[in-house]
PDB file of C-alpha atoms in Angstrom:
ATOM      1  CA  MET L 113     -20.892 -38.857  19.098  1.00  0.00           C
ATOM      2  CA  GLN L 114     -19.599 -42.344  20.079  1.00  0.00           C
ATOM      3  CA  LEU L 115     -23.065 -43.354  20.739  1.00  0.00           C
ATOM      4  CA  LEU L 116     -24.250 -42.488  17.173  1.00  0.00           C
ATOM      5  CA  LEU L 117     -21.308 -44.350  15.621  1.00  0.00           C
ATOM      6  CA  ASP L 118     -22.052 -47.356  17.731  1.00  0.00           C
ATOM      7  CA  LYS L 119     -25.607 -47.250  16.412  1.00  0.00           C
ATOM      8  CA  GLY L 120     -24.368 -47.268  12.904  1.00  0.00           C
ATOM      9  CA  ALA L 121     -24.516 -43.663  11.860  1.00  0.00           C
ATOM     10  CA  ASP L 122     -23.071 -42.926   8.291  1.00  0.00           C
ATOM     11  CA  ILE L 123     -19.558 -41.390   9.218  1.00  0.00           C
ATOM     12  CA  ASN L 124     -19.336 -40.019   5.607  1.00  0.00           C
ATOM     13  CA  TYR L 125     -23.056 -38.674   5.541  1.00  0.00           C
ATOM     14  CA  THR L 126     -22.837 -35.169   3.359  1.00  0.00           C
ATOM     15  CA  ASP L 127     -25.200 -32.256   3.929  1.00  0.00           C
ATOM     16  CA  ALA L 128     -26.462 -29.743   1.462  1.00  0.00           C
ATOM     17  CA  PHE L 129     -22.940 -27.842   1.805  1.00  0.00           C
ATOM     18  CA  GLY L 130     -20.976 -30.848   1.084  1.00  0.00           C
ATOM     19  CA  ARG L 131     -19.777 -31.050   4.744  1.00  0.00           C
ATOM     20  CA  ARG L 132     -19.293 -34.266   6.701  1.00  0.00           C
ATOM     21  CA  ALA L 133     -18.938 -34.840  10.457  1.00  0.00           C
ATOM     22  CA  ILE L 134     -15.225 -34.554   9.928  1.00  0.00           C
ATOM     23  CA  HIS L 135     -15.621 -31.017   8.647  1.00  0.00           C
ATOM     24  CA  TYR L 136     -17.800 -29.772  11.463  1.00  0.00           C
ATOM     25  CA  ALA L 137     -15.654 -31.580  14.013  1.00  0.00           C
ATOM     26  CA  SER L 138     -12.456 -29.580  12.730  1.00  0.00           C
ATOM     27  CA  PHE L 139     -14.343 -26.355  13.758  1.00  0.00           C
ATOM     28  CA  LYS L 140     -14.244 -27.728  17.405  1.00  0.00           C
ATOM     29  CA  THR L 141     -11.990 -30.021  19.478  1.00  0.00           C
ATOM     30  CA  LEU L 142      -9.451 -32.693  18.839  1.00  0.00           C
ATOM     31  CA  PRO L 143     -11.068 -35.541  20.597  1.00  0.00           C
ATOM     32  CA  GLN L 144     -13.971 -35.434  18.190  1.00  0.00           C
ATOM     33  CA  VAL L 145     -11.603 -35.372  15.150  1.00  0.00           C
ATOM     34  CA  ARG L 146      -9.603 -38.076  16.432  1.00  0.00           C
ATOM     35  CA  LEU L 147     -12.692 -40.130  17.321  1.00  0.00           C
ATOM     36  CA  LEU L 148     -13.902 -39.816  13.739  1.00  0.00           C
ATOM     37  CA  LEU L 149     -10.471 -40.453  11.940  1.00  0.00           C
ATOM     38  CA  ASP L 150     -10.302 -43.660  14.077  1.00  0.00           C
ATOM     39  CA  ALA L 151     -13.647 -44.587  12.837  1.00  0.00           C
ATOM     40  CA  GLY L 152     -12.686 -44.193   9.374  1.00  0.00           C
ATOM     41  CA  ALA L 153     -13.619 -40.653   8.334  1.00  0.00           C
ATOM     42  CA  ASP L 154     -12.251 -39.456   5.125  1.00  0.00           C
ATOM     43  CA  VAL L 155      -9.684 -36.630   5.917  1.00  0.00           C
ATOM     44  CA  THR L 156      -9.266 -35.725   2.299  1.00  0.00           C
ATOM     45  CA  ALA L 157     -13.045 -34.944   1.889  1.00  0.00           C
ATOM     46  CA  LYS L 158     -13.940 -31.515   0.437  1.00  0.00           C
ATOM     47  CA  THR L 159     -17.090 -29.447   0.854  1.00  0.00           C
ATOM     48  CA  LYS L 160     -18.937 -27.793  -2.098  1.00  0.00           C
ATOM     49  CA  ILE L 161     -16.559 -24.836  -1.902  1.00  0.00           C
ATOM     50  CA  GLY L 162     -13.393 -27.002  -1.848  1.00  0.00           C
ATOM     51  CA  GLN L 163     -12.441 -26.927   1.815  1.00  0.00           C
ATOM     52  CA  SER L 164     -10.898 -30.004   3.386  1.00  0.00           C
ATOM     53  CA  PRO L 165     -10.900 -30.530   7.206  1.00  0.00           C
ATOM     54  CA  LEU L 166      -7.438 -29.041   7.097  1.00  0.00           C
ATOM     55  CA  HIS L 167      -8.612 -25.920   5.775  1.00  0.00           C
ATOM     56  CA  ILE L 168     -11.401 -25.680   8.415  1.00  0.00           C
ATOM     57  CA  ALA L 169      -8.957 -26.484  11.309  1.00  0.00           C
ATOM     58  CA  VAL L 170      -6.534 -23.827  10.066  1.00  0.00           C
ATOM     59  CA  ALA L 171      -9.055 -20.992   9.807  1.00  0.00           C
ATOM     60  CA  SER L 172     -10.378 -21.994  13.217  1.00  0.00           C
ATOM     61  CA  ASN L 173      -6.777 -21.668  14.791  1.00  0.00           C
ATOM     62  CA  HIS L 174      -6.877 -25.253  16.037  1.00  0.00           C
ATOM     63  CA  LEU L 175      -3.165 -26.113  16.256  1.00  0.00           C
ATOM     64  CA  ASP L 176      -3.711 -29.594  17.661  1.00  0.00           C
ATOM     65  CA  VAL L 177      -6.219 -30.590  14.856  1.00  0.00           C
ATOM     66  CA  VAL L 178      -4.034 -29.095  12.301  1.00  0.00           C
ATOM     67  CA  GLU L 179      -1.171 -31.377  13.492  1.00  0.00           C
ATOM     68  CA  LEU L 180      -3.210 -34.477  13.880  1.00  0.00           C
ATOM     69  CA  ILE L 181      -4.572 -34.025  10.310  1.00  0.00           C
ATOM     70  CA  LEU L 182      -1.245 -33.445   8.772  1.00  0.00           C
ATOM     71  CA  SER L 183       0.188 -36.530  10.554  1.00  0.00           C
ATOM     72  CA  LYS L 184      -2.508 -38.462   8.525  1.00  0.00           C
ATOM     73  CA  THR L 185      -1.842 -36.900   5.159  1.00  0.00           C
ATOM     74  CA  LYS L 186       0.724 -34.137   4.485  1.00  0.00           C
ATOM     75  CA  HIS L 187      -0.416 -33.696   0.648  1.00  0.00           C
ATOM     76  CA  LEU L 188      -3.536 -31.826   1.768  1.00  0.00           C
ATOM     77  CA  ILE L 189      -1.024 -28.752   2.545  1.00  0.00           C
ATOM     78  CA  ASN L 190      -1.175 -28.051  -1.223  1.00  0.00           C
ATOM     79  CA  GLU L 191      -4.710 -28.777  -2.128  1.00  0.00           C
ATOM     80  CA  PRO L 192      -6.487 -25.506  -3.116  1.00  0.00           C
ATOM     81  CA  ASP L 193     -10.134 -24.832  -2.349  1.00  0.00           C
ATOM     82  CA  ILE L 194     -12.546 -23.534  -4.905  1.00  0.00           C
ATOM     83  CA  ASP L 195     -11.121 -19.812  -4.579  1.00  0.00           C
ATOM     84  CA  GLY L 196      -7.613 -21.318  -5.121  1.00  0.00           C
ATOM     85  CA  TRP L 197      -6.524 -21.072  -1.568  1.00  0.00           C
ATOM     86  CA  THR L 198      -4.461 -23.860  -0.193  1.00  0.00           C
ATOM     87  CA  PRO L 199      -4.302 -24.503   3.630  1.00  0.00           C
ATOM     88  CA  LEU L 200      -0.974 -22.962   3.796  1.00  0.00           C
ATOM     89  CA  MET L 201      -1.851 -19.628   2.064  1.00  0.00           C
ATOM     90  CA  LYS L 202      -4.882 -18.916   4.179  1.00  0.00           C
ATOM     91  CA  PRO L 203      -3.481 -19.493   7.362  1.00  0.00           C
ATOM     92  CA  ILE L 204      -0.301 -17.418   7.109  1.00  0.00           C
ATOM     93  CA  TYR L 205      -2.518 -14.764   5.709  1.00  0.00           C
ATOM     94  CA  TRP L 206      -5.162 -15.080   8.321  1.00  0.00           C
ATOM     95  CA  ALA L 207      -2.667 -15.858  11.234  1.00  0.00           C
ATOM     96  CA  ALA L 208      -1.120 -12.410  10.532  1.00  0.00           C
ATOM     97  CA  GLY L 209      -4.444 -10.883  12.038  1.00  0.00           C
ATOM     98  CA  GLU L 210      -4.672 -13.547  14.829  1.00  0.00           C
ATOM     99  CA  GLY L 211      -1.280 -13.440  15.730  1.00  0.00           C
ATOM    100  CA  ASN L 212      -1.209 -17.402  15.672  1.00  0.00           C
ATOM    101  CA  GLU L 213       2.662 -17.986  15.084  1.00  0.00           C
ATOM    102  CA  SER L 214       2.332 -21.587  16.192  1.00  0.00           C
ATOM    103  CA  ILE L 215       0.228 -22.567  13.100  1.00  0.00           C
ATOM    104  CA  CYS L 216       2.262 -20.597  10.688  1.00  0.00           C
ATOM    105  CA  SER L 217       5.390 -22.159  11.990  1.00  0.00           C
ATOM    106  CA  MET L 218       4.107 -25.546  11.685  1.00  0.00           C
ATOM    107  CA  LEU L 219       2.627 -25.290   8.159  1.00  0.00           C
ATOM    108  CA  LEU L 220       5.895 -23.921   6.907  1.00  0.00           C
ATOM    109  CA  ASP L 221       7.782 -26.610   8.598  1.00  0.00           C
ATOM    110  CA  ASN L 222       5.459 -28.963   6.566  1.00  0.00           C
ATOM    111  CA  GLU L 223       6.008 -27.097   3.448  1.00  0.00           C
ATOM    112  CA  ASP L 224       9.740 -27.378   3.702  1.00  0.00           C
ATOM    113  CA  GLU L 225       9.258 -31.194   4.157  1.00  0.00           C
ATOM    114  CA  CYS L 226       6.950 -31.385   0.944  1.00  0.00           C
ATOM    115  CA  GLY L 227       8.631 -28.872  -1.327  1.00  0.00           C
ATOM    116  CA  LEU L 228       7.888 -25.137  -1.775  1.00  0.00           C
ATOM    117  CA  PHE L 229       4.603 -24.487  -3.133  1.00  0.00           C
ATOM    118  CA  LEU L 230       3.679 -20.868  -3.014  1.00  0.00           C
ATOM    119  CA  LYS L 231       4.476 -18.184  -5.251  1.00  0.00           C
ATOM    120  CA  PRO L 232       6.616 -15.158  -4.280  1.00  0.00           C
ATOM    121  CA  ALA L 233       3.635 -13.017  -4.367  1.00  0.00           C
ATOM    122  CA  ASP L 234       1.715 -15.110  -1.816  1.00  0.00           C
ATOM    123  CA  TYR L 235       4.321 -14.732   0.785  1.00  0.00           C
ATOM    124  CA  GLN L 236       4.750 -10.960  -0.021  1.00  0.00           C
ATOM    125  CA  ALA L 237       0.810 -10.728   0.591  1.00  0.00           C
ATOM    126  CA  ALA L 238       1.142 -12.579   3.936  1.00  0.00           C
ATOM    127  CA  PHE L 239       4.047 -10.353   4.708  1.00  0.00           C
ATOM    128  CA  SER L 240       2.042  -7.265   4.022  1.00  0.00           C
ATOM    129  CA  GLN L 241      -0.912  -8.641   5.944  1.00  0.00           C
ATOM    130  CA  ALA L 242       1.192  -9.363   9.021  1.00  0.00           C
ATOM    131  CA  ILE L 243       2.578  -5.726   8.970  1.00  0.00           C
ATOM    132  CA  GLU L 244      -0.834  -4.162   8.436  1.00  0.00           C
ATOM    133  CA  LYS L 245      -2.147  -6.145  11.419  1.00  0.00           C
ATOM    134  CA  GLY L 246       0.871  -5.748  13.653  1.00  0.00           C
ATOM    135  CA  SER L 247       1.893  -9.363  13.937  1.00  0.00           C
ATOM    136  CA  LEU L 248       5.764  -8.753  14.496  1.00  0.00           C
ATOM    137  CA  GLY L 249       6.421 -12.569  15.126  1.00  0.00           C
ATOM    138  CA  ILE L 250       5.033 -13.473  11.857  1.00  0.00           C
ATOM    139  CA  VAL L 251       6.808 -10.469  10.005  1.00  0.00           C
ATOM    140  CA  LYS L 252      10.087 -11.912  11.478  1.00  0.00           C
ATOM    141  CA  MET L 253       9.139 -15.438  10.655  1.00  0.00           C
ATOM    142  CA  LEU L 254       8.383 -14.692   6.883  1.00  0.00           C
ATOM    143  CA  TRP L 255      11.582 -12.553   6.652  1.00  0.00           C
ATOM    144  CA  ASP L 256      13.600 -15.211   8.102  1.00  0.00           C
ATOM    145  CA  ARG L 257      12.074 -18.205   6.307  1.00  0.00           C
ATOM    146  CA  ARG L 258      11.000 -17.004   2.946  1.00  0.00           C
ATOM    147  CA  GLU L 259      11.930 -14.393   0.141  1.00  0.00           C
ATOM    148  CA  VAL L 260      10.075 -11.336   0.724  1.00  0.00           C
ATOM    149  CA  ILE L 261      10.740  -7.812  -0.382  1.00  0.00           C
ATOM    150  CA  LEU L 262      11.514  -5.165   2.253  1.00  0.00           C
ATOM    151  CA  ASN L 263       9.963  -2.427   0.185  1.00  0.00           C
ATOM    152  CA  GLY L 264       7.380  -4.295  -1.830  1.00  0.00           C
ATOM    153  CA  LYS L 265       4.294  -2.431  -2.063  1.00  0.00           C
ATOM    154  CA  ASN L 266       0.890  -3.692  -1.100  1.00  0.00           C
ATOM    155  CA  GLN L 267      -2.555  -3.337  -2.739  1.00  0.00           C
ATOM    156  CA  TYR L 268      -2.793   0.146  -1.589  1.00  0.00           C
ATOM    157  CA  ASP L 269       0.570   0.964  -2.940  1.00  0.00           C
ATOM    158  CA  TYR L 270       2.188   1.288   0.548  1.00  0.00           C
ATOM    159  CA  THR L 271       5.504  -0.128   1.309  1.00  0.00           C
ATOM    160  CA  PRO L 272       5.898  -2.183   4.596  1.00  0.00           C
ATOM    161  CA  LEU L 273       7.450   0.953   6.426  1.00  0.00           C
ATOM    162  CA  GLN L 274       4.523   3.101   5.315  1.00  0.00           C
ATOM    163  CA  SER L 275       1.837   0.584   6.192  1.00  0.00           C
ATOM    164  CA  ALA L 276       3.523   0.244   9.755  1.00  0.00           C
ATOM    165  CA  ALA L 277       3.814   4.039  10.254  1.00  0.00           C
ATOM    166  CA  ASN L 278       0.065   4.347   9.206  1.00  0.00           C
ATOM    167  CA  LYS L 279      -1.017   1.841  11.986  1.00  0.00           C
ATOM    168  CA  GLY L 280       1.653   2.972  14.473  1.00  0.00           C
ATOM    169  CA  HIS L 281       3.201  -0.395  14.786  1.00  0.00           C
ATOM    170  CA  THR L 282       6.477   0.810  16.360  1.00  0.00           C
ATOM    171  CA  GLU L 283       8.240  -2.369  16.848  1.00  0.00           C
ATOM    172  CA  ILE L 284       7.692  -3.462  13.284  1.00  0.00           C
ATOM    173  CA  VAL L 285       9.006  -0.143  12.040  1.00  0.00           C
ATOM    174  CA  LYS L 286      12.111  -0.687  14.174  1.00  0.00           C
ATOM    175  CA  PHE L 287      12.518  -4.043  12.680  1.00  0.00           C
ATOM    176  CA  LEU L 288      12.052  -2.964   9.105  1.00  0.00           C
ATOM    177  CA  ILE L 289      14.669  -0.041   9.728  1.00  0.00           C
ATOM    178  CA  ASP L 290      17.162  -2.529  11.164  1.00  0.00           C
ATOM    179  CA  GLN L 291      16.706  -4.514   8.008  1.00  0.00           C
ATOM    180  CA  GLY L 292      17.666  -1.454   6.020  1.00  0.00           C
ATOM    181  CA  ALA L 293      14.292  -0.129   4.704  1.00  0.00           C
ATOM    182  CA  LEU L 294      15.556   3.491   4.987  1.00  0.00           C
ATOM    183  CA  ILE L 295      18.812   2.437   3.366  1.00  0.00           C
ATOM    184  CA  GLU L 296      17.132   0.836   0.327  1.00  0.00           C
ATOM    185  CA  ASP L 297      14.657   3.737  -0.132  1.00  0.00           C
ATOM    186  CA  HIS L 298      15.279   6.877   1.890  1.00  0.00           C
ATOM    187  CA  GLU L 299      12.358   8.670   0.175  1.00  0.00           C
ATOM    188  CA  GLN L 300      10.041   6.346   1.607  1.00  0.00           C
ATOM    189  CA  GLY L 301      10.951   7.480   5.230  1.00  0.00           C
ATOM    190  CA  ASP L 302       9.356  10.726   4.448  1.00  0.00           C
ATOM    191  CA  GLN L 303       6.145   9.243   3.062  1.00  0.00           C
ATOM    192  CA  ALA L 304       5.986   7.041   6.249  1.00  0.00           C
ATOM    193  CA  LEU L 305       6.365  10.206   8.204  1.00  0.00           C
ATOM    194  CA  ILE L 306       3.404  11.727   6.712  1.00  0.00           C
ATOM    195  CA  HIS L 307       1.498   8.538   7.350  1.00  0.00           C
ATOM    196  CA  ALA L 308       2.377   8.678  10.986  1.00  0.00           C
ATOM    197  CA  ALA L 309       1.322  12.264  11.179  1.00  0.00           C
ATOM    198  CA  SER L 310      -1.929  11.521   9.656  1.00  0.00           C
ATOM    199  CA  GLU L 311      -2.809   9.117  12.320  1.00  0.00           C
ATOM    200  CA  GLY L 312      -1.077  11.282  15.154  1.00  0.00           C
ATOM    201  CA  HIS L 313       1.616   8.762  15.994  1.00  0.00           C
ATOM    202  CA  PHE L 314       3.940  11.406  17.468  1.00  0.00           C
ATOM    203  CA  GLU L 315       6.512   9.008  19.197  1.00  0.00           C
ATOM    204  CA  PHE L 316       6.570   7.138  15.961  1.00  0.00           C
ATOM    205  CA  MET L 317       7.301  10.397  14.052  1.00  0.00           C
ATOM    206  CA  LYS L 318      10.372  10.960  16.247  1.00  0.00           C
ATOM    207  CA  LEU L 319      11.639   7.492  15.657  1.00  0.00           C
ATOM    208  CA  LEU L 320      11.575   7.815  11.890  1.00  0.00           C
ATOM    209  CA  ILE L 321      13.234  11.256  11.822  1.00  0.00           C
ATOM    210  CA  LEU L 322      15.966   9.924  14.253  1.00  0.00           C
ATOM    211  CA  GLU L 323      16.611   6.708  12.429  1.00  0.00           C
ATOM    212  CA  GLY L 324      16.763   8.895   9.264  1.00  0.00           C
ATOM    213  CA  LYS L 325      20.113  10.329  10.672  1.00  0.00           C
ATOM    214  CA  ASN L 326      18.635  13.825  10.217  1.00  0.00           C
ATOM    215  CA  GLU L 327      20.368  16.373  12.406  1.00  0.00           C
ATOM    216  CA  ASP L 328      17.526  18.881  12.310  1.00  0.00           C
ATOM    217  CA  THR L 329      14.748  18.801  14.823  1.00  0.00           C
ATOM    218  CA  PRO L 330      11.536  17.274  13.508  1.00  0.00           C
ATOM    219  CA  LEU L 331       9.808  20.537  13.070  1.00  0.00           C
ATOM    220  CA  ILE L 332      12.682  21.873  10.864  1.00  0.00           C
ATOM    221  CA  THR L 333      12.788  18.832   8.830  1.00  0.00           C
ATOM    222  CA  ALA L 334       8.992  18.872   8.218  1.00  0.00           C
ATOM    223  CA  ALA L 335       9.270  22.550   7.217  1.00  0.00           C
ATOM    224  CA  GLY L 336      11.822  22.089   4.818  1.00  0.00           C
ATOM    225  CA  LYS L 337       9.808  19.419   2.984  1.00  0.00           C
ATOM    226  CA  GLY L 338       6.498  21.314   3.217  1.00  0.00           C
ATOM    227  CA  HIS L 339       4.918  18.437   5.170  1.00  0.00           C
ATOM    228  CA  GLU L 340       2.006  20.345   6.618  1.00  0.00           C
ATOM    229  CA  LYS L 341       0.204  17.498   8.415  1.00  0.00           C
ATOM    230  CA  VAL L 342       3.383  16.627  10.067  1.00  0.00           C
ATOM    231  CA  ILE L 343       3.820  20.262  11.223  1.00  0.00           C
ATOM    232  CA  LYS L 344       0.445  20.299  12.527  1.00  0.00           C
ATOM    233  CA  VAL L 345       0.794  17.220  14.838  1.00  0.00           C
ATOM    234  CA  LEU L 346       4.367  18.372  15.892  1.00  0.00           C
ATOM    235  CA  LEU L 347       3.068  21.918  16.911  1.00  0.00           C
ATOM    236  CA  ALA L 348      -0.039  20.363  18.724  1.00  0.00           C
ATOM    237  CA  ASN L 349       2.438  18.279  20.682  1.00  0.00           C
ATOM    238  CA  GLY L 350       4.437  21.211  21.866  1.00  0.00           C
ATOM    239  CA  ALA L 351       7.153  21.241  19.340  1.00  0.00           C
ATOM    240  CA  ASP L 352       9.563  24.454  19.890  1.00  0.00           C
ATOM    241  CA  ARG L 353       9.288  26.541  16.735  1.00  0.00           C
ATOM    242  CA  ASP L 354      12.209  28.559  18.027  1.00  0.00           C
ATOM    243  CA  LEU L 355      14.887  25.798  18.036  1.00  0.00           C
ATOM    244  CA  THR L 356      17.530  26.143  15.474  1.00  0.00           C
ATOM    245  CA  ASN L 357      19.865  23.681  13.299  1.00  0.00           C
ATOM    246  CA  LYS L 358      23.490  23.662  13.513  1.00  0.00           C
ATOM    247  CA  PHE L 359      23.416  26.637  11.037  1.00  0.00           C
ATOM    248  CA  GLY L 360      21.290  28.837  13.125  1.00  0.00           C
ATOM    249  CA  ASP L 361      18.017  28.276  11.170  1.00  0.00           C
ATOM    250  CA  THR L 362      14.687  28.002  12.798  1.00  0.00           C
ATOM    251  CA  ALA L 363      11.861  25.979  11.029  1.00  0.00           C
ATOM    252  CA  LEU L 364      10.384  29.411   9.765  1.00  0.00           C
ATOM    253  CA  ASP L 365      13.662  30.255   8.206  1.00  0.00           C
ATOM    254  CA  ILE L 366      13.749  26.861   6.284  1.00  0.00           C
ATOM    255  CA  ALA L 367      10.267  27.341   5.182  1.00  0.00           C
ATOM    256  CA  GLU L 368      10.851  30.791   3.745  1.00  0.00           C
ATOM    257  CA  GLU L 369      14.102  29.610   2.082  1.00  0.00           C
ATOM    258  CA  ASN L 370      12.243  26.916   0.396  1.00  0.00           C
ATOM    259  CA  GLY L 371       9.089  29.016  -0.373  1.00  0.00           C
ATOM    260  CA  LYS L 372       6.864  27.039   1.626  1.00  0.00           C
ATOM    261  CA  GLU L 373       3.972  29.464   1.818  1.00  0.00           C
ATOM    262  CA  GLU L 374       1.346  27.352   3.648  1.00  0.00           C
ATOM    263  CA  VAL L 375       4.113  26.275   6.074  1.00  0.00           C
ATOM    264  CA  ILE L 376       5.109  29.819   6.752  1.00  0.00           C
ATOM    265  CA  ALA L 377       1.533  30.420   7.671  1.00  0.00           C
ATOM    266  CA  LEU L 378       1.300  27.620   9.885  1.00  0.00           C
ATOM    267  CA  LEU L 379       4.508  28.588  11.764  1.00  0.00           C
ATOM    268  CA  GLU L 380       3.594  32.318  11.947  1.00  0.00           C
ATOM    269  CA  GLY L 381       0.075  31.348  13.180  1.00  0.00           C
TER     270      GLY L 381
END
């Protein structure tokens, strides 16, 4: 690249996609980006879809390149692309899946310096994405540094606890419960239990029931609420249908008391 520059190559030549050398370099390594910037490349240049080198570096998880670009011009952190995504909005959302806490932390730091920009809904979306993908570090980061709603529902109408249950992310579930998820909305614990059962997350189901402070066995609890999927999973994993609660009732007794015909059939089968 240095040879081309020495021969007089146009550092700001733009291709059919509106990309310049600085955009392509941002996909790759720090030395190339530094070389182009030192030679006068425009770090603010945008492609036809509105992406700056910062957008690209963030999407490529190149922490060192992100850091270099931000050192040159911090205002880019709030510049949206053609879809309305700023460099901060995309990395937080994407890093949830990639698990790149360093980039998220650095961008939040820069956001703090420049002044808050994202809407609460943007942080909530990132929080939901981190939970969906199992990025515990990013979940904690957003919880600690931004205002997110503990039981706010995502686009699938799931609360964070339900999403974590569905995916079997036990550590995230523990964290959410520690923050008061079940205290704020005890009913969602039942829904999370169903999600866990649907995916066969047996250990996770036990955690939910124990954290729910229920003195009954998991099978008795499920029988009383008519959760057939939960019961099937519990029975398949060796749950003892003859165990009783403190009143001497078995799961079958509870099902009969509550008129849960389908559950009765399962327990008698």
